[in-house]
Coordinates of C-alpha atoms and ligand atoms in Angstrom, one line a residue:
M1 CA 93.0 -154.8 37.4
V2 CA 90.9 -152.8 39.9
E3 CA 91.5 -149.6 38.0
K4 CA 90.5 -151.3 34.8
I5 CA 87.3 -152.5 36.3
N6 CA 86.4 -149.1 37.8
N7 CA 87.0 -147.4 34.4
L8 CA 84.8 -150.0 32.7
L9 CA 82.1 -149.4 35.4
E10 CA 82.1 -145.7 34.6
E11 CA 82.1 -146.4 30.9
I12 CA 79.2 -148.8 31.0
K13 CA 77.1 -146.5 33.2
N14 CA 77.4 -143.8 30.5
L15 CA 76.6 -146.0 27.6
T16 CA 74.0 -144.8 25.1
A17 CA 72.5 -146.3 22.0
S18 CA 70.4 -144.9 19.2
S19 CA 68.9 -148.1 17.8
K20 CA 68.1 -151.7 18.7
E21 CA 71.0 -152.9 16.6
E22 CA 73.4 -150.7 18.4
V23 CA 72.3 -152.1 21.8
E24 CA 73.0 -155.6 20.3
R25 CA 76.4 -154.5 19.3
L26 CA 77.1 -153.2 22.8
R27 CA 75.8 -156.5 24.3
I28 CA 78.3 -158.4 22.1
Q29 CA 81.1 -156.0 22.9
Y30 CA 80.7 -156.3 26.7
L31 CA 78.7 -159.4 27.6
S32 CA 79.2 -162.1 24.9
K33 CA 81.7 -165.0 25.2
K34 CA 84.3 -163.0 23.4
G35 CA 83.3 -159.8 25.1
I36 CA 85.4 -157.5 27.4
L37 CA 83.8 -158.8 30.6
N38 CA 84.6 -162.4 29.8
D39 CA 88.2 -161.5 29.1
L40 CA 88.3 -159.9 32.6
F41 CA 86.8 -163.0 34.2
N42 CA 89.5 -165.1 32.4
D43 CA 92.2 -162.8 33.8
F44 CA 90.8 -163.3 37.3
K45 CA 92.9 -166.5 37.8
N46 CA 96.1 -164.3 37.7
V47 CA 94.9 -162.1 40.6
P48 CA 96.9 -162.7 43.7
N49 CA 95.0 -164.8 46.3
E50 CA 94.7 -162.1 48.9
E51 CA 93.1 -159.7 46.4
K52 CA 90.7 -162.3 44.9
R53 CA 87.8 -161.5 47.3
A54 CA 87.7 -157.8 46.6
V55 CA 88.3 -158.1 42.9
G56 CA 85.7 -160.8 42.6
Q57 CA 83.1 -158.6 44.2
L58 CA 84.0 -155.7 41.9
L59 CA 83.9 -158.0 38.9
N60 CA 80.4 -159.2 39.8
E61 CA 79.2 -155.7 40.3
L62 CA 80.5 -154.8 36.9
K63 CA 78.7 -157.8 35.3
N64 CA 75.4 -156.9 37.0
T65 CA 75.7 -153.2 36.1
A66 CA 76.4 -154.1 32.4
Q67 CA 73.5 -156.5 32.3
E68 CA 71.1 -154.0 33.7
K69 CA 72.4 -151.2 31.4
I70 CA 72.0 -153.4 28.3
N71 CA 68.5 -154.5 29.4
S72 CA 67.3 -151.0 30.1
L73 CA 68.6 -149.8 26.7
K74 CA 66.9 -152.7 25.0
E75 CA 63.6 -151.8 26.7
T76 CA 63.6 -148.3 25.4
F77 CA 63.7 -149.6 21.9
E78 CA 61.2 -152.3 22.5
N79 CA 58.7 -149.6 23.6
N80 CA 59.6 -147.5 20.7
D81 CA 58.9 -150.5 18.4
L82 CA 55.3 -150.4 19.4
G83 CA 55.2 -146.8 18.5
E84 CA 56.5 -147.6 15.1
Q85 CA 53.8 -150.2 14.5
I86 CA 51.0 -147.6 14.8
D87 CA 49.9 -146.8 11.3
L88 CA 48.6 -143.2 11.4
S89 CA 47.2 -143.5 7.9
R90 CA 44.8 -146.3 8.8
S91 CA 41.1 -145.5 9.0
A92 CA 39.6 -145.4 12.5
A93 CA 38.1 -148.6 14.0
D94 CA 34.3 -148.9 13.6
F95 CA 32.2 -148.0 16.6
N96 CA 28.5 -148.7 17.0
L97 CA 26.1 -145.8 17.4
G98 CA 23.3 -146.5 19.8
T99 CA 19.7 -146.6 18.6
R100 CA 16.5 -145.6 20.2
H101 CA 14.6 -148.4 21.9
P102 CA 11.4 -149.3 20.1
L103 CA 9.3 -148.4 23.2
S104 CA 10.9 -145.0 23.3
L105 CA 10.2 -144.5 19.6
V106 CA 6.5 -145.4 20.1
K107 CA 6.2 -143.3 23.3
N108 CA 7.8 -140.3 21.6
E109 CA 5.4 -140.7 18.6
I110 CA 2.4 -140.8 20.9
I111 CA 3.6 -137.7 22.7
D112 CA 4.3 -136.0 19.4
I113 CA 0.8 -136.6 18.1
F114 CA -1.0 -135.4 21.2
S115 CA 1.3 -132.4 21.6
R116 CA 0.0 -131.1 18.3
I117 CA -3.5 -130.8 19.9
G118 CA -2.2 -129.0 23.0
F119 CA -1.1 -131.8 25.4
T120 CA 2.0 -131.3 27.5
V121 CA 3.9 -134.0 29.4
A122 CA 3.7 -134.6 33.2
E123 CA 5.6 -137.2 35.1
G124 CA 5.3 -138.8 38.5
P125 CA 7.1 -141.3 40.8
E126 CA 7.1 -145.1 40.2
I127 CA 7.0 -145.7 43.9
E128 CA 3.7 -144.3 45.0
D129 CA 1.3 -144.2 47.9
D130 CA -2.1 -145.9 48.0
W131 CA -4.0 -142.7 47.7
H132 CA -2.5 -141.5 44.4
V133 CA -2.8 -144.9 42.8
F134 CA -6.2 -146.0 44.1
G135 CA -7.8 -143.8 46.8
A136 CA -8.0 -140.6 44.8
L137 CA -9.2 -142.5 41.7
N138 CA -12.4 -143.8 43.3
F139 CA -11.1 -147.2 44.4
P140 CA -12.4 -147.4 48.0
P141 CA -10.6 -149.8 50.3
E142 CA -11.8 -153.3 49.8
H143 CA -13.2 -152.4 46.4
P144 CA -13.0 -155.4 44.2
A145 CA -11.6 -153.3 41.3
R146 CA -8.3 -153.3 43.2
D147 CA -8.0 -156.9 42.3
M148 CA -7.9 -156.0 38.6
Q149 CA -4.4 -154.8 39.2
D150 CA -1.9 -157.1 41.0
T151 CA 0.0 -154.7 43.1
F152 CA 3.7 -155.0 44.3
F153 CA 3.9 -153.5 47.8
I154 CA 7.2 -152.1 49.2
E155 CA 8.4 -153.9 52.3
K156 CA 5.0 -155.2 53.4
N157 CA 3.8 -151.6 53.9
P158 CA 0.4 -151.6 52.2
D159 CA 0.5 -147.9 51.8
I160 CA 3.7 -147.7 49.7
L161 CA 3.6 -149.5 46.4
L162 CA 4.8 -149.6 42.8
R163 CA 2.3 -147.9 40.7
T164 CA 0.1 -150.2 38.7
H165 CA -1.0 -147.6 36.2
T166 CA 0.0 -144.1 35.1
S167 CA -3.4 -142.9 36.2
S168 CA -1.6 -142.1 39.5
V169 CA 0.0 -139.1 37.7
Q170 CA -3.6 -137.8 37.1
S171 CA -4.1 -137.5 40.9
R172 CA -0.8 -135.7 41.2
V173 CA -1.5 -133.2 38.4
M174 CA -5.1 -132.5 39.6
T175 CA -4.1 -131.8 43.2
S176 CA -1.2 -129.6 42.2
S177 CA -2.7 -127.5 39.4
E178 CA -5.8 -125.7 38.3
P179 CA -7.9 -126.4 35.2
P180 CA -7.6 -126.1 32.3
I181 CA -5.4 -129.2 32.5
R182 CA -4.3 -131.0 29.3
V183 CA -1.5 -133.5 30.1
L184 CA 0.0 -136.7 28.8
C185 CA 1.7 -138.9 31.5
P186 CA 4.1 -141.5 30.1
G187 CA 5.8 -143.9 32.3
R188 CA 6.6 -147.4 33.6
V189 CA 4.1 -149.4 35.6
Y190 CA 4.4 -152.6 37.6
R191 CA 2.1 -155.6 38.2
N192 CA 2.7 -158.8 39.9
E193 CA 2.0 -161.1 37.0
A194 CA 3.7 -164.3 35.8
I195 CA 6.1 -163.4 32.9
S196 CA 5.1 -164.9 29.6
Y197 CA 5.1 -163.9 25.9
R198 CA 2.0 -161.8 26.5
A199 CA 2.5 -160.4 30.0
H200 CA 5.4 -158.9 32.1
C201 CA 5.8 -157.7 35.6
F202 CA 6.5 -154.2 34.3
F203 CA 5.4 -152.4 31.2
H204 CA 4.7 -148.9 30.0
Q205 CA 1.6 -146.7 29.6
V206 CA 0.7 -143.3 28.4
E207 CA -2.1 -141.6 30.2
G208 CA -4.1 -138.6 28.9
L209 CA -6.1 -136.2 30.9
Y210 CA -8.1 -133.1 29.8
I211 CA -10.1 -131.1 32.3
D212 CA -11.9 -127.8 31.5
K213 CA -15.3 -126.3 31.3
N214 CA -17.7 -128.2 29.0
V215 CA -15.4 -131.0 28.0
S216 CA -17.6 -133.7 26.5
F217 CA -17.5 -137.3 25.4
A218 CA -17.6 -136.1 21.8
D219 CA -14.3 -134.2 22.5
L220 CA -12.8 -137.4 23.8
K221 CA -13.9 -139.4 20.7
Q222 CA -12.6 -136.8 18.4
A223 CA -9.2 -136.6 20.1
L224 CA -8.9 -140.4 20.0
L225 CA -10.0 -140.6 16.3
Y226 CA -7.3 -138.1 15.5
F227 CA -4.7 -140.1 17.4
A228 CA -5.7 -143.4 15.7
K229 CA -5.4 -141.9 12.2
E230 CA -2.1 -140.2 12.9
M231 CA -0.6 -143.3 14.5
F232 CA -2.0 -146.0 12.2
G233 CA -2.9 -144.3 9.0
E234 CA -5.7 -142.1 7.6
E235 CA -7.9 -145.1 6.7
T236 CA -8.0 -146.3 10.4
Q237 CA -11.5 -146.5 12.0
I238 CA -12.3 -146.5 15.7
R239 CA -15.0 -148.2 17.8
L240 CA -15.8 -147.5 21.4
R241 CA -17.3 -150.3 23.6
P242 CA -18.8 -149.7 27.0
S243 CA -16.5 -150.8 29.8
Y244 CA -15.8 -150.1 33.5
F245 CA -13.0 -148.3 35.3
P246 CA -13.5 -146.9 38.8
F247 CA -12.2 -143.4 37.8
T248 CA -14.3 -142.8 34.7
E249 CA -18.0 -142.7 34.2
P250 CA -19.1 -143.5 31.5
S251 CA -16.1 -145.7 30.6
A252 CA -15.1 -147.3 27.3
E253 CA -12.5 -149.4 25.6
M254 CA -11.4 -148.4 22.2
D255 CA -10.7 -150.7 19.3
I256 CA -9.1 -149.7 16.0
S257 CA -9.8 -151.4 12.7
C258 CA -7.1 -154.1 12.4
N259 CA -4.1 -152.4 10.8
L260 CA -2.9 -155.7 9.4
C261 CA -5.9 -156.8 7.4
G262 CA -7.6 -153.4 7.1
G263 CA -10.6 -154.8 9.0
K264 CA -11.3 -157.8 6.8
G265 CA -10.4 -160.3 9.5
C266 CA -7.1 -162.1 10.1
P267 CA -5.4 -164.3 12.8
F268 CA -4.0 -161.1 14.4
C269 CA -7.4 -159.6 15.1
K270 CA -8.9 -163.1 15.7
H271 CA -11.0 -162.6 12.6
T272 CA -13.0 -159.8 14.2
G273 CA -11.4 -157.0 12.1
W274 CA -10.9 -155.0 15.3
V275 CA -8.0 -154.7 17.9
E276 CA -8.3 -153.1 21.3
I277 CA -5.8 -150.3 22.0
L278 CA -6.9 -148.3 25.0
G279 CA -9.3 -147.6 27.9
C280 CA -11.0 -144.2 28.3
G281 CA -13.9 -142.3 29.7
M282 CA -15.2 -139.1 31.4
V283 CA -13.4 -138.4 34.7
D284 CA -15.8 -139.5 37.5
P285 CA -17.0 -136.4 39.5
N286 CA -15.9 -138.3 42.6
V287 CA -12.3 -138.2 41.3
L288 CA -12.5 -134.4 40.6
E289 CA -13.9 -133.7 44.0
E290 CA -11.3 -135.9 45.8
C291 CA -8.6 -134.0 44.0
G292 CA -10.0 -130.6 44.9
I293 CA -11.6 -129.7 41.5
D294 CA -15.2 -128.4 41.5
S295 CA -17.2 -131.0 39.5
K296 CA -20.1 -128.6 39.0
V297 CA -17.9 -126.3 37.0
Y298 CA -15.5 -128.7 35.3
T299 CA -15.7 -131.9 33.4
G300 CA -12.9 -133.9 31.8
Y301 CA -11.9 -137.0 29.9
A302 CA -9.1 -139.4 30.5
F303 CA -7.5 -142.3 28.5
G304 CA -4.8 -144.8 29.1
M305 CA -2.9 -147.0 26.7
G306 CA -0.1 -149.6 26.9
V307 CA 3.0 -148.6 24.9
E308 CA 4.0 -152.3 24.3
R309 CA 0.5 -152.9 22.9
I310 CA 0.8 -150.0 20.4
A311 CA 4.4 -151.1 19.6
N312 CA 3.1 -154.6 18.9
L313 CA 0.5 -153.3 16.5
K314 CA 3.1 -151.2 14.7
Y315 CA 5.9 -153.7 14.6
Q316 CA 4.1 -157.1 15.1
C317 CA 6.5 -158.3 17.8
K318 CA 5.2 -161.7 18.9
D319 CA 6.9 -161.9 22.3
L320 CA 6.5 -159.0 24.7
R321 CA 9.7 -160.1 26.5
M322 CA 11.8 -158.9 23.6
F323 CA 11.2 -155.4 24.7
S324 CA 13.1 -155.8 28.0
E325 CA 15.8 -158.4 27.1
N326 CA 18.1 -156.0 25.3
D327 CA 19.0 -158.4 22.5
L328 CA 20.9 -156.3 20.0
R329 CA 19.6 -158.5 17.1
F330 CA 16.1 -157.3 18.0
L331 CA 17.0 -153.7 18.9
K332 CA 19.1 -153.1 15.7
Q333 CA 16.0 -153.6 13.6
F334 CA 14.8 -150.3 14.7
E335 CA 18.0 -148.5 13.7
S336 CA 16.5 -146.6 10.8
A337 CA 13.3 -145.7 12.7
L338 CA 12.9 -142.1 13.7
Ligands
DAH1 N1 -5.5 -147.2 34.2 C1 -6.1 -148.1 33.3 C2 -5.3 -149.4 33.3 O1 -4.2 -149.4 33.7 C3 -6.1 -147.6 31.9 C4 -7.1 -146.4 31.8 C5 -8.4 -146.7 31.4 C6 -6.7 -145.2 32.0 C7 -9.3 -145.7 31.3 C8 -7.6 -144.1 31.9 C9 -8.9 -144.4 31.5 O2 -7.3 -142.9 32.1 O3 -9.8 -143.4 31.4 O4 -5.8 -150.4 33.0

């Protein structure tokens, strides 16, 4: 009996199978009720008592080995089964291509338009110091104009803050390069405002700055007219209204003829026929001097616009928060835009 068991052990260890069905046949042959192992267990009662212990142990070992062998053979075919289920002729699963964010589309369009008249792009940090955001731009300490912009300060240090406008990049460009300067400064800005459908605590601006000899207000007007027509259509008209910014003198705000009603008056333009799109002016000589540029030799103009504002005019989005919520139903509408 012992010899028989040992032979079987050897035999079982070397078992192989080439299909799931063959494994099943082996299982029946060795482990089923009518199988070889069961016969052996039945013969166990004929083993002399003094040998029962040793033979019993061997028999159990044989049973375990057979069980493990059959299981492991089974597993190889189960894994293979998965392989057989892969249909290599099936077309690939769909995957979604990303799309440009509407604000990026508008920002790129603004950059594109101004690059055609010689502007290059300059960027600066979002975490700034007081001097670049206010000091250099003719906002003296305690100047009430600072209240126009609700500033976020970093860790209660009043000198380090999140920039409230991209005009801070003007200060950086003017202190680090010589005129002629002709740059566009796109970027994100932050203001401590309650979030609603018309305001957010962060938004995007594009700043423009042109400094050279003999730059005049007429140059500014011409550049902005060109921009308005390129952006909103050839029929677009512009209107400049006197305004105030600490860093420009004179300063103005620019309206365009309402691109929805063509200037006739509609709810969008509050029946005025005009919508405001940007602030602008001639760079104040104080700013030039503070940034190391000789104001007797050079003059310049600057302008700044909100990207969300322009995007709203182009796409009539009623709620500003849509631009930062990443709702795919909103973003996918811009799939086909350039
Ligand atoms: N920095 C201004 C703001 O955030 C926008 C602005 C107005 C920028 C006039 C300019 C400018 O460069 O000349 O409200």
